[in-house]
Coordinates of C-alpha atoms in Angstrom, one line a residue:
X6 CA 126.8 139.2 94.0
X7 CA 123.8 141.0 95.4
X8 CA 124.5 144.0 97.5
X9 CA 121.8 144.6 100.0
X10 CA 121.1 147.8 101.9
X11 CA 122.4 146.2 105.1
X12 CA 125.6 145.3 103.4
X13 CA 126.2 148.8 102.2
X14 CA 125.3 150.2 105.6
X15 CA 127.7 147.8 107.3
X16 CA 130.5 148.8 104.9
X17 CA 129.9 152.5 105.5
X18 CA 129.7 151.9 109.3
X19 CA 133.1 150.0 109.2
X20 CA 134.6 152.9 107.3
X21 CA 133.2 155.4 109.8
X22 CA 134.6 153.4 112.7
X23 CA 138.0 153.3 111.0
X24 CA 137.9 157.1 110.7
X25 CA 136.8 157.5 114.3
X26 CA 139.6 155.3 115.5
X27 CA 142.0 157.3 113.5
X28 CA 140.6 160.5 115.0
X29 CA 140.9 159.2 118.5
X30 CA 144.5 158.3 117.9
X31 CA 145.3 161.7 116.5
X32 CA 143.5 163.4 119.4
X33 CA 145.5 161.4 121.9
X34 CA 148.8 162.3 120.1
X35 CA 147.8 165.9 120.2
X36 CA 147.0 165.8 123.9
X37 CA 150.1 163.8 125.0
X38 CA 152.6 165.1 122.5
X39 CA 153.9 161.6 121.7
X40 CA 153.2 159.2 118.9
X41 CA 153.5 156.1 121.0
X42 CA 150.9 156.0 123.8
X43 CA 150.9 152.2 124.0
X44 CA 153.2 149.5 122.7
X45 CA 150.7 148.5 120.0
X46 CA 151.0 151.9 118.3
X47 CA 154.5 151.0 117.0
X48 CA 156.0 147.8 118.5
X49 CA 159.4 148.3 116.9
X50 CA 159.8 152.0 117.9
X51 CA 158.5 151.1 121.4
X52 CA 161.3 148.6 121.8
X53 CA 163.9 151.1 120.6
X54 CA 162.5 153.8 123.0
X55 CA 162.6 151.4 126.0
X56 CA 166.2 150.4 125.2
X57 CA 167.3 154.0 124.8
X58 CA 165.6 155.1 128.0
X59 CA 167.4 152.3 129.9
X60 CA 170.7 153.7 128.5
X61 CA 169.7 157.2 129.5
X62 CA 168.9 156.0 133.1
X63 CA 172.3 154.3 133.2
X64 CA 173.8 157.6 132.1
X65 CA 172.1 159.4 134.9
X66 CA 173.6 157.0 137.4
X67 CA 177.1 157.5 135.8
X68 CA 176.6 161.2 136.2
X69 CA 175.8 160.8 139.9
X70 CA 178.9 158.5 140.3
X71 CA 181.1 161.0 138.6
X72 CA 179.8 163.8 140.8
X73 CA 180.4 161.8 143.9
X74 CA 183.9 160.7 142.7
X75 CA 184.8 164.3 141.9
X76 CA 183.8 165.4 145.3
X77 CA 185.9 162.7 147.0
X78 CA 189.0 163.2 144.9
X79 CA 188.7 167.0 145.5
X80 CA 189.0 166.3 149.2
X81 CA 191.8 163.8 148.7
X82 CA 193.7 166.3 146.6
X83 CA 193.1 169.1 149.1
X84 CA 194.5 166.9 151.9
X85 CA 197.6 166.1 149.9
X86 CA 198.0 169.8 149.2
X87 CA 197.9 170.5 152.9
X88 CA 200.4 167.8 153.5
X89 CA 202.6 169.3 150.8
X90 CA 202.4 172.7 152.6
X91 CA 203.6 171.0 155.9
X92 CA 206.5 169.5 154.1
X93 CA 207.5 172.9 152.6
X94 CA 207.6 174.4 156.1
X95 CA 209.5 171.4 157.4
X96 CA 212.1 171.8 154.6
X97 CA 212.5 175.5 155.4
X98 CA 212.9 174.8 159.0
X99 CA 215.2 171.9 158.5
X100 CA 217.5 173.9 156.2
X101 CA 217.7 176.7 158.8
X102 CA 218.4 174.3 161.6
X103 CA 221.1 172.4 159.6
X104 CA 223.2 175.5 160.1
X105 CA 225.6 175.1 163.0
X106 CA 225.1 178.8 164.1
X107 CA 221.9 178.0 165.9
X108 CA 222.2 177.4 169.6
X109 CA 220.5 174.6 171.6
X110 CA 217.6 176.8 172.6
X111 CA 216.8 177.6 169.0
X112 CA 217.0 173.9 168.0
X113 CA 214.8 172.9 170.9
X114 CA 212.2 175.4 169.8
X115 CA 212.5 174.0 166.3
X116 CA 212.1 170.5 167.6
X117 CA 208.8 171.5 169.2
X118 CA 207.6 172.9 165.8
X119 CA 208.6 169.7 164.1
X120 CA 206.4 167.8 166.7
X121 CA 203.5 170.0 165.7
X122 CA 204.2 169.5 162.0
X123 CA 204.4 165.7 162.6
X124 CA 201.0 165.8 164.3
X125 CA 199.6 167.8 161.4
X126 CA 200.8 165.2 158.9
X127 CA 199.0 162.5 161.0
X128 CA 195.9 164.6 161.3
X129 CA 195.7 165.1 157.5
X130 CA 196.3 161.4 157.0
X131 CA 193.2 160.8 159.2
X132 CA 191.0 163.1 157.1
X133 CA 187.3 162.0 156.9
X134 CA 184.8 162.6 154.2
X135 CA 181.2 161.4 154.2
X136 CA 181.9 159.2 157.2
X137 CA 185.0 157.5 155.6
X138 CA 188.7 157.9 156.1
X139 CA 189.9 158.9 152.7
X140 CA 193.4 157.3 153.2
X141 CA 192.2 154.3 155.2
X142 CA 191.0 151.8 152.5
X143 CA 188.1 149.7 153.6
X144 CA 188.7 150.2 157.4
X145 CA 186.5 152.9 158.7
X146 CA 186.0 152.0 162.4
X147 CA 189.3 153.5 163.4
X148 CA 191.6 156.2 162.1
X149 CA 194.2 154.9 159.7
X150 CA 197.1 156.5 161.5
X151 CA 197.9 156.1 165.1
X152 CA 198.0 159.5 166.8
X153 CA 201.0 158.6 168.9
X154 CA 203.2 156.4 166.8
X155 CA 202.0 157.4 163.3
X156 CA 201.7 153.7 162.4
X157 CA 199.4 152.9 159.6
X158 CA 196.4 150.8 160.7
X159 CA 194.2 151.0 157.6
X160 CA 194.1 148.9 154.5
X161 CA 195.2 149.4 150.9
X162 CA 191.9 148.4 149.3
X163 CA 190.7 150.6 146.6
X164 CA 187.2 152.1 146.4
X165 CA 186.1 152.1 142.8
X166 CA 183.0 153.5 141.1
X167 CA 181.7 152.9 137.6
X168 CA 181.8 156.1 135.5
X169 CA 180.9 154.5 132.2
X170 CA 179.6 151.1 131.2
X171 CA 182.4 148.7 132.3
X172 CA 184.8 151.5 133.1
X173 CA 185.8 152.0 136.8
X174 CA 187.8 154.6 138.6
X175 CA 189.4 154.5 142.0
X176 CA 188.4 157.3 144.4
X177 CA 190.9 156.3 147.1
X178 CA 194.6 156.5 147.7
X179 CA 196.7 154.4 149.9
X180 CA 197.7 156.3 153.1
X181 CA 200.5 153.8 153.6
X182 CA 202.0 154.7 150.3
X183 CA 201.4 158.4 150.8
X184 CA 202.7 158.8 154.4
X185 CA 204.5 155.7 155.4
X186 CA 206.3 154.9 152.1
X187 CA 205.0 151.3 151.8
X188 CA 204.8 148.3 154.0
X189 CA 207.1 148.0 155.9
X190 CA 207.5 151.8 156.2
X191 CA 210.1 153.2 153.8
X192 CA 210.1 150.0 151.7
X193 CA 208.8 151.7 148.5
X194 CA 209.3 155.4 149.5
X195 CA 210.1 157.4 152.6
X196 CA 208.4 157.3 155.9
X197 CA 207.4 160.9 156.5
X198 CA 206.5 160.5 160.1
X199 CA 209.8 158.7 160.6
X200 CA 211.7 161.6 159.0
X201 CA 210.0 164.1 161.3
X202 CA 210.9 161.9 164.3
X203 CA 214.6 161.7 163.2
X204 CA 214.8 165.5 162.8
X205 CA 213.1 166.2 166.1
X206 CA 215.5 163.8 167.8
X207 CA 218.5 165.4 166.1
X208 CA 217.3 168.9 167.1
X209 CA 216.7 167.8 170.7
X210 CA 220.4 166.7 170.9
X211 CA 221.7 169.8 169.1
X212 CA 222.8 167.6 166.2
X213 CA 222.9 169.8 163.1
X214 CA 224.5 167.0 161.1
X215 CA 221.6 164.8 161.9
X216 CA 219.2 167.4 160.5
X217 CA 221.2 167.8 157.3
X218 CA 221.1 164.1 156.8
X219 CA 217.3 164.2 156.5
X220 CA 217.2 167.0 153.9
X221 CA 217.3 164.6 151.0
X222 CA 214.6 162.5 152.7
X223 CA 212.4 165.6 152.9
X224 CA 212.9 166.2 149.2
X225 CA 211.9 162.6 148.6
X226 CA 208.8 163.1 150.9
X227 CA 207.8 166.1 148.9
X228 CA 208.1 164.2 145.6
X229 CA 206.1 161.3 147.2
X230 CA 203.2 163.6 148.0
X231 CA 203.5 165.3 144.7
X232 CA 203.3 162.0 142.9
X233 CA 200.1 161.3 144.8
X234 CA 198.7 164.7 143.8
X235 CA 199.6 164.0 140.1
X236 CA 197.8 160.6 140.3
X237 CA 194.7 162.3 141.7
X238 CA 194.9 165.1 139.2
X239 CA 195.0 162.5 136.3
X240 CA 191.9 160.8 137.7
X241 CA 190.0 164.1 138.0
X242 CA 190.9 164.8 134.4
X243 CA 189.5 161.4 133.4
X244 CA 186.3 162.2 135.4
X245 CA 185.9 165.5 133.5
X246 CA 186.3 163.7 130.2
X247 CA 184.0 160.9 131.2
X248 CA 181.4 163.4 132.3
X249 CA 181.6 165.2 128.9
X250 CA 181.2 161.9 127.0
X251 CA 178.3 160.9 129.2
X252 CA 176.5 164.2 128.7
X253 CA 176.9 163.9 125.0
X254 CA 175.6 160.4 125.0
X255 CA 172.5 161.4 127.0
X256 CA 171.8 164.3 124.7
X257 CA 172.1 162.1 121.7
X258 CA 169.7 159.6 123.3
X259 CA 167.2 162.3 124.1
X260 CA 167.3 163.5 120.5
X261 CA 166.8 160.0 119.1
X262 CA 164.0 159.2 121.5
X263 CA 162.3 162.5 120.6
X264 CA 162.5 161.6 117.0
X265 CA 160.9 158.2 117.6
X266 CA 158.1 159.3 119.9
X267 CA 157.4 163.1 119.7
X268 CA 154.7 164.2 117.5
X269 CA 154.8 166.9 114.8
X270 CA 152.0 169.1 116.0
X271 CA 151.4 170.8 112.7
X272 CA 151.1 167.4 110.9
X273 CA 148.9 165.9 113.6
X274 CA 146.5 168.9 113.6
X275 CA 146.4 168.8 109.8
X276 CA 145.7 165.1 109.8
X277 CA 143.0 165.5 112.5
X278 CA 141.3 168.1 110.5
X279 CA 141.3 165.9 107.4
X280 CA 139.9 163.0 109.4
X281 CA 137.1 165.2 110.8
X282 CA 136.2 166.4 107.4
X283 CA 136.3 162.9 106.0
X284 CA 134.0 161.7 108.8
X285 CA 131.4 164.5 108.2
X286 CA 131.5 163.8 104.5
X287 CA 131.0 160.1 105.0
X288 CA 128.1 160.6 107.3
X289 CA 126.4 163.0 105.0
X290 CA 126.9 160.8 101.9
X291 CA 125.8 157.6 103.6
X292 CA 122.7 159.3 104.9
X293 CA 121.6 160.1 101.4
X294 CA 122.3 156.6 100.2
X295 CA 120.7 154.6 103.0
X296 CA 118.0 157.1 104.0
X297 CA 118.9 156.4 107.6
X298 CA 121.2 157.9 110.0
X299 CA 124.3 155.9 110.3
X300 CA 124.8 157.4 113.7
X301 CA 122.1 155.0 114.8
X302 CA 124.6 152.2 114.1
X303 CA 127.3 153.9 116.1
X304 CA 125.2 154.2 119.2

């Protein structure tokens, strides 16, 4: 096979172009800090990075969901705590008024305080957060509890959020279960508003026995609210755990993505120097062989 001067020149030129292309790639990696600047650089790694980034984006959404759910449940728990405080005061007052030593005036005054406590229970039951009634289910156009009768007008639908892939958590609690004791009222628990009504009626008629008869119901009401707080507390613990798992997952993804696409600057600069030296050497050598400047071919 006869090797002409043009053939030699073309081979050298092809080698120089390969070196230049390699230099450009290394320069781009050094400038951007990543090894994959377009899918063609490493198709397999590109696919892995895109998949991992989609998982990371989902993790960010789960973080937002967990944060919002934590805020909502904190408000729900705070409302239940307030309701528990009302019941504690109601129990203290009821125990005192169950004593036959109090006269009618004292019992009438206590009846007025029970009316206020009753209104406070209803007010807490109508607590709003972010434009929604936290105990009203899906009904948000009206308050879940009637201010006069205390009747429940909301729904028992649950508001759920996704806190991990395929894992949902409820951020709502049934006001009917918490305050009314089921539907009809008192069917699964005790009707707190009804208890307050009974005590107020007994006090208004100077009926100490009637007050004593409601003491067990007040105990049941406190247990009913405490059960709700325990349920909310368990959900908040689950949120804390889910947030920790989610953070760990996102950190692992970040590390894997970095391993796939981030450059080793020391290695890149070393390779770039080698390529530059190789290019200069090739140009000098080829010039001696061909007696022409190969840079002419590159123009």
